[in-house]
Coordinates of C-alpha atoms in Angstrom, one line a residue:
X224 CA 107.8 135.0 79.1
X225 CA 107.2 136.5 82.5
X226 CA 103.4 136.3 82.1
X227 CA 103.7 132.6 81.3
X228 CA 105.7 131.9 84.5
X229 CA 103.3 133.9 86.5
X230 CA 100.3 131.9 85.2
X231 CA 102.1 128.6 85.9
X232 CA 103.0 129.8 89.4
X233 CA 99.4 130.8 90.0
X234 CA 98.1 127.4 88.8
X235 CA 100.6 125.6 91.1
X236 CA 99.3 127.6 94.1
X237 CA 95.8 126.5 93.3
X238 CA 96.6 122.8 92.6
X239 CA 99.1 122.0 95.5
X240 CA 96.6 122.6 98.4
X241 CA 94.0 120.4 96.6
X242 CA 96.6 117.6 96.2
X243 CA 97.4 117.7 99.9
X244 CA 93.7 117.5 100.8
X245 CA 93.2 114.6 98.4
X246 CA 96.2 112.8 99.9
X247 CA 94.9 113.2 103.5
X248 CA 91.4 112.1 102.4
X249 CA 93.0 109.0 100.8
X250 CA 95.0 108.2 103.9
X251 CA 91.8 108.5 106.1
X252 CA 89.9 106.2 103.7
X253 CA 92.8 103.7 103.8
X254 CA 92.9 103.8 107.6
X255 CA 89.1 103.2 107.8
X256 CA 89.4 100.2 105.5
X257 CA 92.3 98.9 107.6
X258 CA 90.1 99.2 110.8
X259 CA 87.4 97.2 109.0
X260 CA 89.8 94.5 107.9
X261 CA 91.3 94.1 111.4
X262 CA 87.9 94.1 113.1
X263 CA 86.8 91.3 110.7
X264 CA 90.0 89.3 111.5
X265 CA 89.5 89.8 115.2
X266 CA 85.9 88.6 115.0
X267 CA 87.1 85.5 113.0
X268 CA 89.8 84.8 115.6
X269 CA 87.3 85.0 118.4
X270 CA 84.9 82.7 116.7
X271 CA 87.7 80.1 116.0
X272 CA 89.4 80.4 119.4
X273 CA 86.8 81.5 122.0
X274 CA 89.3 84.2 123.1
X275 CA 88.0 87.7 123.8
X276 CA 91.4 89.3 124.4
X277 CA 93.0 89.5 121.0
X278 CA 96.5 90.9 120.2
X279 CA 98.4 91.6 117.0
X280 CA 100.9 88.9 117.9
X281 CA 98.1 86.3 118.2
X282 CA 96.6 87.4 114.9
X283 CA 100.1 87.2 113.3
X284 CA 101.0 83.8 114.8
X285 CA 97.7 82.2 113.7
X286 CA 98.0 83.9 110.3
X287 CA 94.9 86.1 110.5
X288 CA 97.0 89.1 109.6
X289 CA 100.4 89.5 107.8
X290 CA 103.3 91.4 109.2
X291 CA 102.8 94.1 106.5
X292 CA 99.1 94.6 107.6
X293 CA 100.1 94.9 111.2
X294 CA 102.9 97.4 110.5
X295 CA 100.5 99.5 108.4
X296 CA 97.8 99.3 111.2
X297 CA 100.3 100.5 113.8
X298 CA 101.4 103.3 111.5
X299 CA 97.8 104.4 111.4
X300 CA 97.6 104.1 115.2
X301 CA 95.0 101.4 115.1
X302 CA 94.5 99.7 118.5
X303 CA 92.9 96.4 119.5
X304 CA 91.1 96.7 122.9
X305 CA 89.8 93.3 123.9
X306 CA 87.6 92.5 120.9
X307 CA 87.2 96.1 119.6
X308 CA 89.3 97.8 117.0
X309 CA 89.6 101.6 116.9
X310 CA 91.8 104.3 115.5

């Protein structure tokens, strides 16, 4: 019985760090995708409105982004600087 618990514990020690790495990788991929989405919406906003100083509130009010998208972008630390989006 003790050997079985030891093997299970050993497997858990091998699996858990890999899961954390995969979670971080997935979060980074999601953040990169969110930057791309926001940059596209900023570009569309600029084309439609001839405005080079875009904010999240303008994108929300004109329905280029949803509140949920903006909240997630802010959680990722994504900023809009003029017409450029960056993390």
